[in-house]
Amino acid sequence: GIFGGEHRYLDLSSIHVSADMRGNGIGKALFSAAKAWAREQGAKKLYISAHSAVESQAFYKAMGCVEAKLYQMAHVEKEPFDCQLECELPEIVLRNIKKEEFDRLLPLFPGDEACWQKFRQVRLAQFDAKEVDIYVLETAEGFVGEISVNYVSHELSSETIPNRRVYLETFRLAENYQGVGFGQKLLHFALAELEGRGFTEFTIGVEEDNDVAKHIYGKLGFTEPIDQGHGSEFDPCEYTLYLRKI
């Protein structure tokens, strides 16, 4: 359980990646998953009694670990040559943003500067026309996730219905926050907010060969294909528009 008083540690007992699979980002993904789980349990920091091997120390340092401010003596007594480390867990905030905050999304944008400026001009005009809202996942690092909500149809007339149906797009997540449940948290938050405002239908575009996305969206209720689209100049692709109803 949680220990260490105000430090609110949770013990990360071990991470193991087989030798033939090292160097593929698996350890990083496991560590990120542990951080996400620990935060959900109410911890503020992970506590690691780490082997003193150079490779182990290099990994934990790369993950942002530092010497623990409060030693867990049971670990010290059991493994006196281990390094006692801690890793602070990011505070997660889910919210929608104001137009003035839009430029903080630049690190999540996949295109070049010219494409960003063009995209920015379009989005800010949509903000002014009250055609869009943007929900974000925010940590001390800044905005690490986003999803846009469109109230007006653009590519397909079936995307939205006034006061009933909205279209979700531009779902992006920083690489080190992928695969550990943060994307689903952001989607759940946006959907709950929109449902609270009276919307009952939601659409999202999914590329047909993206089985992972289809699985995730399917679990959230996006199961009815209703249209086909070709994307925009910022994201040209063939996709299926899926509908979720409540």
JSON list of C-alpha atoms in Angstrom, two decimals:
[
{"chain": "A", "resi": 1, "resn": "GLY", "atom": "CA", "xyz": [0.00, 0.00, 0.00]},
{"chain": "A", "resi": 2, "resn": "ILE", "atom": "CA", "xyz": [0.87, 3.68, 0.14]},
{"chain": "A", "resi": 3, "resn": "PHE", "atom": "CA", "xyz": [3.64, 4.65, 2.56]},
{"chain": "A", "resi": 4, "resn": "GLY", "atom": "CA", "xyz": [6.01, 7.53, 3.32]},
{"chain": "A", "resi": 5, "resn": "GLY", "atom": "CA", "xyz": [3.59, 10.04, 4.81]},
{"chain": "A", "resi": 6, "resn": "GLU", "atom": "CA", "xyz": [3.28, 13.18, 2.67]},
{"chain": "A", "resi": 7, "resn": "HIS", "atom": "CA", "xyz": [5.45, 11.58, -0.05]},
{"chain": "A", "resi": 8, "resn": "ARG", "atom": "CA", "xyz": [2.67, 9.00, -0.69]},
{"chain": "A", "resi": 9, "resn": "TYR", "atom": "CA", "xyz": [4.91, 6.35, -2.24]},
{"chain": "A", "resi": 10, "resn": "LEU", "atom": "CA", "xyz": [3.80, 3.17, -3.96]},
{"chain": "A", "resi": 11, "resn": "ASP", "atom": "CA", "xyz": [6.42, 0.47, -4.33]},
{"chain": "A", "resi": 12, "resn": "LEU", "atom": "CA", "xyz": [7.49, -0.55, -7.85]},
{"chain": "A", "resi": 13, "resn": "SER", "atom": "CA", "xyz": [8.88, -3.96, -6.97]},
{"chain": "A", "resi": 14, "resn": "SER", "atom": "CA", "xyz": [10.38, -4.87, -10.35]},
{"chain": "A", "resi": 15, "resn": "ILE", "atom": "CA", "xyz": [10.40, -4.42, -14.12]},
{"chain": "A", "resi": 16, "resn": "HIS", "atom": "CA", "xyz": [11.75, -7.24, -16.28]},
{"chain": "A", "resi": 17, "resn": "VAL", "atom": "CA", "xyz": [12.22, -7.28, -20.06]},
{"chain": "A", "resi": 18, "resn": "SER", "atom": "CA", "xyz": [13.80, -10.35, -21.64]},
{"chain": "A", "resi": 19, "resn": "ALA", "atom": "CA", "xyz": [17.24, -9.74, -23.16]},
{"chain": "A", "resi": 20, "resn": "ASP", "atom": "CA", "xyz": [16.12, -10.33, -26.76]},
{"chain": "A", "resi": 21, "resn": "MET", "atom": "CA", "xyz": [13.36, -7.70, -26.48]},
{"chain": "A", "resi": 22, "resn": "ARG", "atom": "CA", "xyz": [15.37, -4.89, -24.92]},
{"chain": "A", "resi": 23, "resn": "GLY", "atom": "CA", "xyz": [15.83, -1.64, -26.81]},
{"chain": "A", "resi": 24, "resn": "ASN", "atom": "CA", "xyz": [12.28, -1.69, -28.21]},
{"chain": "A", "resi": 25, "resn": "GLY", "atom": "CA", "xyz": [10.67, 0.68, -25.71]},
{"chain": "A", "resi": 26, "resn": "ILE", "atom": "CA", "xyz": [8.96, -2.10, -23.74]},
{"chain": "A", "resi": 27, "resn": "GLY", "atom": "CA", "xyz": [10.54, -1.07, -20.43]},
{"chain": "A", "resi": 28, "resn": "LYS", "atom": "CA", "xyz": [9.48, 2.52, -20.98]},
{"chain": "A", "resi": 29, "resn": "ALA", "atom": "CA", "xyz": [5.91, 1.43, -21.75]},
{"chain": "A", "resi": 30, "resn": "LEU", "atom": "CA", "xyz": [5.78, -0.76, -18.63]},
{"chain": "A", "resi": 31, "resn": "PHE", "atom": "CA", "xyz": [7.13, 2.07, -16.48]},
{"chain": "A", "resi": 32, "resn": "SER", "atom": "CA", "xyz": [4.55, 4.50, -17.90]},
{"chain": "A", "resi": 33, "resn": "ALA", "atom": "CA", "xyz": [1.79, 1.98, -17.20]},
{"chain": "A", "resi": 34, "resn": "ALA", "atom": "CA", "xyz": [3.01, 1.61, -13.61]},
{"chain": "A", "resi": 35, "resn": "LYS", "atom": "CA", "xyz": [2.97, 5.39, -13.17]},
{"chain": "A", "resi": 36, "resn": "ALA", "atom": "CA", "xyz": [-0.56, 5.64, -14.53]},
{"chain": "A", "resi": 37, "resn": "TRP", "atom": "CA", "xyz": [-1.81, 2.85, -12.26]},
{"chain": "A", "resi": 38, "resn": "ALA", "atom": "CA", "xyz": [-0.09, 4.30, -9.20]},
{"chain": "A", "resi": 39, "resn": "ARG", "atom": "CA", "xyz": [-1.62, 7.72, -9.83]},
{"chain": "A", "resi": 40, "resn": "GLU", "atom": "CA", "xyz": [-5.08, 6.11, -9.99]},
{"chain": "A", "resi": 41, "resn": "GLN", "atom": "CA", "xyz": [-4.42, 4.52, -6.57]},
{"chain": "A", "resi": 42, "resn": "GLY", "atom": "CA", "xyz": [-3.76, 7.93, -5.05]},
{"chain": "A", "resi": 43, "resn": "ALA", "atom": "CA", "xyz": [0.04, 7.83, -4.94]},
{"chain": "A", "resi": 44, "resn": "LYS", "atom": "CA", "xyz": [2.22, 10.87, -5.58]},
{"chain": "A", "resi": 45, "resn": "LYS", "atom": "CA", "xyz": [5.46, 9.01, -6.28]},
{"chain": "A", "resi": 46, "resn": "LEU", "atom": "CA", "xyz": [6.80, 5.60, -7.25]},
{"chain": "A", "resi": 47, "resn": "TYR", "atom": "CA", "xyz": [9.42, 4.11, -4.93]},
{"chain": "A", "resi": 48, "resn": "ILE", "atom": "CA", "xyz": [12.09, 1.90, -6.51]},
{"chain": "A", "resi": 49, "resn": "SER", "atom": "CA", "xyz": [14.78, -0.12, -4.75]},
{"chain": "A", "resi": 50, "resn": "ALA", "atom": "CA", "xyz": [16.93, -0.42, -7.87]},
{"chain": "A", "resi": 51, "resn": "HIS", "atom": "CA", "xyz": [19.86, -2.70, -8.56]},
{"chain": "A", "resi": 52, "resn": "SER", "atom": "CA", "xyz": [23.13, -0.77, -8.66]},
{"chain": "A", "resi": 53, "resn": "ALA", "atom": "CA", "xyz": [24.07, -2.12, -12.12]},
{"chain": "A", "resi": 54, "resn": "VAL", "atom": "CA", "xyz": [24.96, 0.66, -14.57]},
{"chain": "A", "resi": 55, "resn": "GLU", "atom": "CA", "xyz": [22.26, -0.42, -17.04]},
{"chain": "A", "resi": 56, "resn": "SER", "atom": "CA", "xyz": [19.53, -0.38, -14.37]},
{"chain": "A", "resi": 57, "resn": "GLN", "atom": "CA", "xyz": [20.56, 3.03, -13.09]},
{"chain": "A", "resi": 58, "resn": "ALA", "atom": "CA", "xyz": [20.71, 4.45, -16.63]},
{"chain": "A", "resi": 59, "resn": "PHE", "atom": "CA", "xyz": [17.18, 3.22, -17.31]},
{"chain": "A", "resi": 60, "resn": "TYR", "atom": "CA", "xyz": [15.67, 4.69, -14.15]},
{"chain": "A", "resi": 61, "resn": "LYS", "atom": "CA", "xyz": [17.51, 7.97, -14.65]},
{"chain": "A", "resi": 62, "resn": "ALA", "atom": "CA", "xyz": [16.10, 8.17, -18.18]},
{"chain": "A", "resi": 63, "resn": "MET", "atom": "CA", "xyz": [12.64, 7.62, -16.69]},
{"chain": "A", "resi": 64, "resn": "GLY", "atom": "CA", "xyz": [13.10, 10.68, -14.46]},
{"chain": "A", "resi": 65, "resn": "CYS", "atom": "CA", "xyz": [13.96, 8.90, -11.21]},
{"chain": "A", "resi": 66, "resn": "VAL", "atom": "CA", "xyz": [16.05, 10.59, -8.52]},
{"chain": "A", "resi": 67, "resn": "GLU", "atom": "CA", "xyz": [17.32, 9.58, -5.08]},
{"chain": "A", "resi": 68, "resn": "ALA", "atom": "CA", "xyz": [14.42, 8.97, -2.70]},
{"chain": "A", "resi": 69, "resn": "LYS", "atom": "CA", "xyz": [13.83, 11.72, -0.17]},
{"chain": "A", "resi": 70, "resn": "LEU", "atom": "CA", "xyz": [12.70, 9.15, 2.39]},
{"chain": "A", "resi": 71, "resn": "TYR", "atom": "CA", "xyz": [14.24, 5.68, 2.48]},
{"chain": "A", "resi": 72, "resn": "GLN", "atom": "CA", "xyz": [12.09, 2.60, 3.01]},
{"chain": "A", "resi": 73, "resn": "MET", "atom": "CA", "xyz": [14.26, 0.82, 5.58]},
{"chain": "A", "resi": 74, "resn": "ALA", "atom": "CA", "xyz": [12.86, -2.63, 4.81]},
{"chain": "A", "resi": 75, "resn": "HIS", "atom": "CA", "xyz": [14.35, -2.33, 1.30]},
{"chain": "A", "resi": 76, "resn": "VAL", "atom": "CA", "xyz": [17.64, -0.96, 2.60]},
{"chain": "A", "resi": 77, "resn": "GLU", "atom": "CA", "xyz": [18.03, -3.83, 5.05]},
{"chain": "A", "resi": 78, "resn": "LYS", "atom": "CA", "xyz": [17.08, -6.47, 2.48]},
{"chain": "A", "resi": 79, "resn": "GLU", "atom": "CA", "xyz": [19.27, -5.12, -0.36]},
{"chain": "A", "resi": 80, "resn": "PRO", "atom": "CA", "xyz": [21.88, -2.78, 1.17]},
{"chain": "A", "resi": 81, "resn": "PHE", "atom": "CA", "xyz": [23.62, -2.20, -2.19]},
{"chain": "A", "resi": 82, "resn": "ASP", "atom": "CA", "xyz": [20.46, -1.16, -4.04]},
{"chain": "A", "resi": 83, "resn": "CYS", "atom": "CA", "xyz": [19.90, 2.49, -4.91]},
{"chain": "A", "resi": 84, "resn": "GLN", "atom": "CA", "xyz": [16.76, 3.90, -3.30]},
{"chain": "A", "resi": 85, "resn": "LEU", "atom": "CA", "xyz": [14.94, 5.98, -5.93]},
{"chain": "A", "resi": 86, "resn": "GLU", "atom": "CA", "xyz": [11.68, 7.81, -6.41]},
{"chain": "A", "resi": 87, "resn": "CYS", "atom": "CA", "xyz": [9.77, 9.08, -9.42]},
{"chain": "A", "resi": 88, "resn": "GLU", "atom": "CA", "xyz": [7.19, 11.82, -9.12]},
{"chain": "A", "resi": 89, "resn": "LEU", "atom": "CA", "xyz": [3.86, 11.07, -10.75]},
{"chain": "A", "resi": 90, "resn": "PRO", "atom": "CA", "xyz": [2.33, 13.70, -13.02]},
{"chain": "A", "resi": 91, "resn": "GLU", "atom": "CA", "xyz": [-0.81, 15.43, -11.85]},
{"chain": "A", "resi": 92, "resn": "ILE", "atom": "CA", "xyz": [-3.43, 14.86, -14.54]},
{"chain": "A", "resi": 93, "resn": "VAL", "atom": "CA", "xyz": [-5.99, 17.53, -15.44]},
{"chain": "A", "resi": 94, "resn": "LEU", "atom": "CA", "xyz": [-8.78, 17.01, -17.97]},
{"chain": "A", "resi": 95, "resn": "ARG", "atom": "CA", "xyz": [-10.52, 20.12, -19.29]},
{"chain": "A", "resi": 96, "resn": "ASN", "atom": "CA", "xyz": [-11.49, 22.11, -22.35]},
{"chain": "A", "resi": 97, "resn": "ILE", "atom": "CA", "xyz": [-9.37, 25.05, -23.41]},
{"chain": "A", "resi": 98, "resn": "LYS", "atom": "CA", "xyz": [-9.87, 28.65, -24.41]},
{"chain": "A", "resi": 99, "resn": "LYS", "atom": "CA", "xyz": [-8.92, 30.09, -27.78]},
{"chain": "A", "resi": 100, "resn": "GLU", "atom": "CA", "xyz": [-5.99, 31.92, -26.17]},
{"chain": "A", "resi": 101, "resn": "GLU", "atom": "CA", "xyz": [-4.44, 28.58, -25.16]},
{"chain": "A", "resi": 102, "resn": "PHE", "atom": "CA", "xyz": [-4.56, 27.03, -28.63]},
{"chain": "A", "resi": 103, "resn": "ASP", "atom": "CA", "xyz": [-0.87, 27.57, -29.48]},
{"chain": "A", "resi": 104, "resn": "ARG", "atom": "CA", "xyz": [0.10, 25.30, -26.57]},
{"chain": "A", "resi": 105, "resn": "LEU", "atom": "CA", "xyz": [-1.09, 22.39, -28.74]},
{"chain": "A", "resi": 106, "resn": "LEU", "atom": "CA", "xyz": [1.77, 22.86, -31.23]},
{"chain": "A", "resi": 107, "resn": "PRO", "atom": "CA", "xyz": [3.98, 20.06, -29.74]},
{"chain": "A", "resi": 108, "resn": "LEU", "atom": "CA", "xyz": [1.18, 17.57, -30.51]},
{"chain": "A", "resi": 109, "resn": "PHE", "atom": "CA", "xyz": [0.78, 18.67, -34.13]},
{"chain": "A", "resi": 110, "resn": "PRO", "atom": "CA", "xyz": [2.29, 16.16, -36.62]},
{"chain": "A", "resi": 111, "resn": "GLY", "atom": "CA", "xyz": [2.89, 18.52, -39.55]},
{"chain": "A", "resi": 112, "resn": "ASP", "atom": "CA", "xyz": [5.48, 21.15, -40.41]},
{"chain": "A", "resi": 113, "resn": "GLU", "atom": "CA", "xyz": [5.39, 24.86, -39.53]},
{"chain": "A", "resi": 114, "resn": "ALA", "atom": "CA", "xyz": [3.59, 25.91, -42.74]},
{"chain": "A", "resi": 115, "resn": "CYS", "atom": "CA", "xyz": [0.91, 23.26, -42.21]},
{"chain": "A", "resi": 116, "resn": "TRP", "atom": "CA", "xyz": [0.53, 24.28, -38.54]},
{"chain": "A", "resi": 117, "resn": "GLN", "atom": "CA", "xyz": [-0.03, 27.92, -39.46]},
{"chain": "A", "resi": 118, "resn": "LYS", "atom": "CA", "xyz": [-2.70, 26.96, -41.98]},
{"chain": "A", "resi": 119, "resn": "PHE", "atom": "CA", "xyz": [-4.37, 24.59, -39.52]},
{"chain": "A", "resi": 120, "resn": "ARG", "atom": "CA", "xyz": [-4.16, 27.22, -36.79]},
{"chain": "A", "resi": 121, "resn": "GLN", "atom": "CA", "xyz": [-5.92, 29.80, -38.95]},
{"chain": "A", "resi": 122, "resn": "VAL", "atom": "CA", "xyz": [-8.78, 27.38, -39.64]},
{"chain": "A", "resi": 123, "resn": "ARG", "atom": "CA", "xyz": [-9.16, 26.30, -36.02]},
{"chain": "A", "resi": 124, "resn": "LEU", "atom": "CA", "xyz": [-9.11, 29.82, -34.59]},
{"chain": "A", "resi": 125, "resn": "ALA", "atom": "CA", "xyz": [-11.81, 30.87, -37.05]},
{"chain": "A", "resi": 126, "resn": "GLN", "atom": "CA", "xyz": [-13.89, 27.89, -35.88]},
{"chain": "A", "resi": 127, "resn": "PHE", "atom": "CA", "xyz": [-13.34, 28.98, -32.28]},
{"chain": "A", "resi": 128, "resn": "ASP", "atom": "CA", "xyz": [-14.62, 32.46, -33.13]},
{"chain": "A", "resi": 129, "resn": "ALA", "atom": "CA", "xyz": [-17.69, 30.96, -34.82]},
{"chain": "A", "resi": 130, "resn": "LYS", "atom": "CA", "xyz": [-18.28, 28.66, -31.79]},
{"chain": "A", "resi": 131, "resn": "GLU", "atom": "CA", "xyz": [-18.08, 25.64, -34.09]},
{"chain": "A", "resi": 132, "resn": "VAL", "atom": "CA", "xyz": [-15.51, 23.71, -32.06]},
{"chain": "A", "resi": 133, "resn": "ASP", "atom": "CA", "xyz": [-14.32, 22.88, -28.56]},
{"chain": "A", "resi": 134, "resn": "ILE", "atom": "CA", "xyz": [-11.02, 21.23, -27.68]},
{"chain": "A", "resi": 135, "resn": "TYR", "atom": "CA", "xyz": [-10.58, 18.96, -24.67]},
{"chain": "A", "resi": 136, "resn": "VAL", "atom": "CA", "xyz": [-7.07, 18.32, -23.37]},
{"chain": "A", "resi": 137, "resn": "LEU", "atom": "CA", "xyz": [-5.08, 16.10, -21.05]},
{"chain": "A", "resi": 138, "resn": "GLU", "atom": "CA", "xyz": [-2.73, 18.37, -19.13]},
{"chain": "A", "resi": 139, "resn": "THR", "atom": "CA", "xyz": [0.24, 17.61, -16.86]},
{"chain": "A", "resi": 140, "resn": "ALA", "atom": "CA", "xyz": [3.13, 19.66, -15.55]},
{"chain": "A", "resi": 141, "resn": "GLU", "atom": "CA", "xyz": [4.74, 19.04, -18.95]},
{"chain": "A", "resi": 142, "resn": "GLY", "atom": "CA", "xyz": [1.93, 20.90, -20.70]},
{"chain": "A", "resi": 143, "resn": "PHE", "atom": "CA", "xyz": [-0.81, 19.59, -22.99]},
{"chain": "A", "resi": 144, "resn": "VAL", "atom": "CA", "xyz": [-0.07, 15.92, -23.65]},
{"chain": "A", "resi": 145, "resn": "GLY", "atom": "CA", "xyz": [-3.37, 14.94, -25.26]},
{"chain": "A", "resi": 146, "resn": "GLU", "atom": "CA", "xyz": [-6.19, 16.56, -27.22]},
{"chain": "A", "resi": 147, "resn": "ILE", "atom": "CA", "xyz": [-9.47, 15.82, -28.94]},
{"chain": "A", "resi": 148, "resn": "SER", "atom": "CA", "xyz": [-11.59, 18.28, -30.90]},
{"chain": "A", "resi": 149, "resn": "VAL", "atom": "CA", "xyz": [-15.38, 18.41, -30.84]},
{"chain": "A", "resi": 150, "resn": "ASN", "atom": "CA", "xyz": [-17.09, 19.80, -33.92]},
{"chain": "A", "resi": 151, "resn": "TYR", "atom": "CA", "xyz": [-20.65, 21.13, -33.71]},
{"chain": "A", "resi": 152, "resn": "VAL", "atom": "CA", "xyz": [-20.83, 21.86, -37.45]},
{"chain": "A", "resi": 153, "resn": "SER", "atom": "CA", "xyz": [-20.28, 19.36, -40.28]},
{"chain": "A", "resi": 154, "resn": "HIS", "atom": "CA", "xyz": [-17.37, 20.01, -42.63]},
{"chain": "A", "resi": 155, "resn": "GLU", "atom": "CA", "xyz": [-16.31, 16.97, -44.67]},
{"chain": "A", "resi": 156, "resn": "LEU", "atom": "CA", "xyz": [-19.55, 14.94, -44.36]},
{"chain": "A", "resi": 157, "resn": "SER", "atom": "CA", "xyz": [-23.07, 16.18, -43.69]},
{"chain": "A", "resi": 158, "resn": "SER", "atom": "CA", "xyz": [-23.62, 13.16, -41.43]},
{"chain": "A", "resi": 159, "resn": "GLU", "atom": "CA", "xyz": [-20.94, 14.28, -38.96]},
{"chain": "A", "resi": 160, "resn": "THR", "atom": "CA", "xyz": [-23.23, 16.49, -36.88]},
{"chain": "A", "resi": 161, "resn": "ILE", "atom": "CA", "xyz": [-26.88, 17.30, -36.18]},
{"chain": "A", "resi": 162, "resn": "PRO", "atom": "CA", "xyz": [-27.51, 20.57, -34.34]},
{"chain": "A", "resi": 163, "resn": "ASN", "atom": "CA", "xyz": [-28.09, 20.11, -30.60]},
{"chain": "A", "resi": 164, "resn": "ARG", "atom": "CA", "xyz": [-28.00, 16.32, -30.95]},
{"chain": "A", "resi": 165, "resn": "ARG", "atom": "CA", "xyz": [-24.88, 14.99, -32.68]},
{"chain": "A", "resi": 166, "resn": "VAL", "atom": "CA", "xyz": [-21.22, 16.09, -32.56]},
{"chain": "A", "resi": 167, "resn": "TYR", "atom": "CA", "xyz": [-18.15, 14.96, -34.46]},
{"chain": "A", "resi": 168, "resn": "LEU", "atom": "CA", "xyz": [-14.93, 14.02, -32.63]},
{"chain": "A", "resi": 169, "resn": "GLU", "atom": "CA", "xyz": [-11.61, 14.42, -34.42]},
{"chain": "A", "resi": 170, "resn": "THR", "atom": "CA", "xyz": [-7.94, 15.38, -34.00]},
{"chain": "A", "resi": 171, "resn": "PHE", "atom": "CA", "xyz": [-7.42, 12.80, -31.26]},
{"chain": "A", "resi": 172, "resn": "ARG", "atom": "CA", "xyz": [-3.72, 13.04, -30.40]},
{"chain": "A", "resi": 173, "resn": "LEU", "atom": "CA", "xyz": [-1.61, 11.85, -27.49]},
{"chain": "A", "resi": 174, "resn": "ALA", "atom": "CA", "xyz": [2.08, 12.46, -26.71]},
{"chain": "A", "resi": 175, "resn": "GLU", "atom": "CA", "xyz": [4.11, 9.31, -27.35]},
{"chain": "A", "resi": 176, "resn": "ASN", "atom": "CA", "xyz": [5.06, 8.62, -23.73]},
{"chain": "A", "resi": 177, "resn": "TYR", "atom": "CA", "xyz": [1.39, 8.78, -22.70]},
{"chain": "A", "resi": 178, "resn": "GLN", "atom": "CA", "xyz": [0.19, 6.27, -25.29]},
{"chain": "A", "resi": 179, "resn": "GLY", "atom": "CA", "xyz": [-0.87, 2.74, -24.52]},
{"chain": "A", "resi": 180, "resn": "VAL", "atom": "CA", "xyz": [-1.45, 3.23, -20.78]},
{"chain": "A", "resi": 181, "resn": "GLY", "atom": "CA", "xyz": [-5.09, 4.35, -20.68]},
{"chain": "A", "resi": 182, "resn": "PHE", "atom": "CA", "xyz": [-4.72, 8.12, -20.85]},
{"chain": "A", "resi": 183, "resn": "GLY", "atom": "CA", "xyz": [-6.40, 8.33, -24.25]},
{"chain": "A", "resi": 184, "resn": "GLN", "atom": "CA", "xyz": [-9.46, 6.52, -22.96]},
{"chain": "A", "resi": 185, "resn": "LYS", "atom": "CA", "xyz": [-9.56, 8.83, -19.94]},
{"chain": "A", "resi": 186, "resn": "LEU", "atom": "CA", "xyz": [-9.63, 11.85, -22.24]},
{"chain": "A", "resi": 187, "resn": "LEU", "atom": "CA", "xyz": [-12.34, 10.35, -24.44]},
{"chain": "A", "resi": 188, "resn": "HIS", "atom": "CA", "xyz": [-14.46, 9.34, -21.44]},
{"chain": "A", "resi": 189, "resn": "PHE", "atom": "CA", "xyz": [-14.14, 12.85, -20.02]},
{"chain": "A", "resi": 190, "resn": "ALA", "atom": "CA", "xyz": [-15.13, 14.57, -23.26]},
{"chain": "A", "resi": 191, "resn": "LEU", "atom": "CA", "xyz": [-18.09, 12.25, -23.81]},
{"chain": "A", "resi": 192, "resn": "ALA", "atom": "CA", "xyz": [-19.34, 12.70, -20.25]},
{"chain": "A", "resi": 193, "resn": "GLU", "atom": "CA", "xyz": [-19.11, 16.49, -20.57]},
{"chain": "A", "resi": 194, "resn": "LEU", "atom": "CA", "xyz": [-21.01, 16.46, -23.87]},
{"chain": "A", "resi": 195, "resn": "GLU", "atom": "CA", "xyz": [-23.66, 14.07, -22.56]},
{"chain": "A", "resi": 196, "resn": "GLY", "atom": "CA", "xyz": [-24.13, 16.39, -19.60]},
{"chain": "A", "resi": 197, "resn": "ARG", "atom": "CA", "xyz": [-24.91, 19.17, -22.06]},
{"chain": "A", "resi": 198, "resn": "GLY", "atom": "CA", "xyz": [-27.61, 17.09, -23.72]},
{"chain": "A", "resi": 199, "resn": "PHE", "atom": "CA", "xyz": [-25.85, 15.59, -26.75]},
{"chain": "A", "resi": 200, "resn": "THR", "atom": "CA", "xyz": [-26.94, 12.01, -27.45]},
{"chain": "A", "resi": 201, "resn": "GLU", "atom": "CA", "xyz": [-25.09, 11.09, -30.65]},
{"chain": "A", "resi": 202, "resn": "PHE", "atom": "CA", "xyz": [-21.37, 11.13, -31.39]},
{"chain": "A", "resi": 203, "resn": "THR", "atom": "CA", "xyz": [-19.40, 10.36, -34.55]},
{"chain": "A", "resi": 204, "resn": "ILE", "atom": "CA", "xyz": [-15.72, 9.63, -35.13]},
{"chain": "A", "resi": 205, "resn": "GLY", "atom": "CA", "xyz": [-13.71, 8.74, -38.24]},
{"chain": "A", "resi": 206, "resn": "VAL", "atom": "CA", "xyz": [-11.57, 5.61, -38.22]},
{"chain": "A", "resi": 207, "resn": "GLU", "atom": "CA", "xyz": [-9.26, 4.33, -40.96]},
{"chain": "A", "resi": 208, "resn": "GLU", "atom": "CA", "xyz": [-10.33, 0.85, -41.99]},
{"chain": "A", "resi": 209, "resn": "ASP", "atom": "CA", "xyz": [-6.89, -0.70, -41.45]},
{"chain": "A", "resi": 210, "resn": "ASN", "atom": "CA", "xyz": [-6.54, 0.74, -37.93]},
{"chain": "A", "resi": 211, "resn": "ASP", "atom": "CA", "xyz": [-7.75, -2.27, -35.97]},
{"chain": "A", "resi": 212, "resn": "VAL", "atom": "CA", "xyz": [-6.45, -0.91, -32.65]},
{"chain": "A", "resi": 213, "resn": "ALA", "atom": "CA", "xyz": [-8.48, 2.30, -32.96]},
{"chain": "A", "resi": 214, "resn": "LYS", "atom": "CA", "xyz": [-11.58, 0.39, -34.07]},
{"chain": "A", "resi": 215, "resn": "HIS", "atom": "CA", "xyz": [-11.27, -1.87, -31.02]},
{"chain": "A", "resi": 216, "resn": "ILE", "atom": "CA", "xyz": [-10.88, 1.07, -28.61]},
{"chain": "A", "resi": 217, "resn": "TYR", "atom": "CA", "xyz": [-13.73, 3.09, -30.11]},
{"chain": "A", "resi": 218, "resn": "GLY", "atom": "CA", "xyz": [-15.89, -0.02, -30.32]},
{"chain": "A", "resi": 219, "resn": "LYS", "atom": "CA", "xyz": [-15.54, -0.54, -26.56]},
{"chain": "A", "resi": 220, "resn": "LEU", "atom": "CA", "xyz": [-16.78, 3.03, -26.11]},
{"chain": "A", "resi": 221, "resn": "GLY", "atom": "CA", "xyz": [-19.88, 2.39, -28.22]},
{"chain": "A", "resi": 222, "resn": "PHE", "atom": "CA", "xyz": [-18.79, 3.60, -31.67]},
{"chain": "A", "resi": 223, "resn": "THR", "atom": "CA", "xyz": [-20.09, 0.51, -33.43]},
{"chain": "A", "resi": 224, "resn": "GLU", "atom": "CA", "xyz": [-22.42, 1.70, -36.22]},
{"chain": "A", "resi": 225, "resn": "PRO", "atom": "CA", "xyz": [-20.74, 2.63, -39.55]},
{"chain": "A", "resi": 226, "resn": "ILE", "atom": "CA", "xyz": [-22.83, 5.36, -41.20]},
{"chain": "A", "resi": 227, "resn": "ASP", "atom": "CA", "xyz": [-20.66, 7.01, -43.87]},
{"chain": "A", "resi": 228, "resn": "GLN", "atom": "CA", "xyz": [-17.34, 7.08, -45.73]},
{"chain": "A", "resi": 229, "resn": "GLY", "atom": "CA", "xyz": [-14.94, 10.04, -45.87]},
{"chain": "A", "resi": 230, "resn": "HIS", "atom": "CA", "xyz": [-11.67, 11.07, -47.47]},
{"chain": "A", "resi": 231, "resn": "GLY", "atom": "CA", "xyz": [-10.20, 13.29, -44.76]},
{"chain": "A", "resi": 232, "resn": "SER", "atom": "CA", "xyz": [-9.07, 16.88, -44.98]},
{"chain": "A", "resi": 233, "resn": "GLU", "atom": "CA", "xyz": [-5.94, 18.55, -46.33]},
{"chain": "A", "resi": 234, "resn": "PHE", "atom": "CA", "xyz": [-4.47, 18.22, -42.82]},
{"chain": "A", "resi": 235, "resn": "ASP", "atom": "CA", "xyz": [-5.19, 14.49, -42.58]},
{"chain": "A", "resi": 236, "resn": "PRO", "atom": "CA", "xyz": [-5.96, 13.02, -46.02]},
{"chain": "A", "resi": 237, "resn": "CYS", "atom": "CA", "xyz": [-7.09, 9.41, -45.60]},
{"chain": "A", "resi": 238, "resn": "GLU", "atom": "CA", "xyz": [-9.94, 7.06, -46.38]},
{"chain": "A", "resi": 239, "resn": "TYR", "atom": "CA", "xyz": [-12.02, 6.47, -43.27]},
{"chain": "A", "resi": 240, "resn": "THR", "atom": "CA", "xyz": [-15.33, 5.14, -41.99]},
{"chain": "A", "resi": 241, "resn": "LEU", "atom": "CA", "xyz": [-17.56, 7.36, -39.89]},
{"chain": "A", "resi": 242, "resn": "TYR", "atom": "CA", "xyz": [-18.81, 5.47, -36.83]},
{"chain": "A", "resi": 243, "resn": "LEU", "atom": "CA", "xyz": [-21.80, 6.51, -34.72]},
{"chain": "A", "resi": 244, "resn": "ARG", "atom": "CA", "xyz": [-22.34, 6.17, -30.97]},
{"chain": "A", "resi": 245, "resn": "LYS", "atom": "CA", "xyz": [-25.80, 6.72, -29.49]},
{"chain": "A", "resi": 246, "resn": "ILE", "atom": "CA", "xyz": [-27.00, 6.92, -25.90]}
]
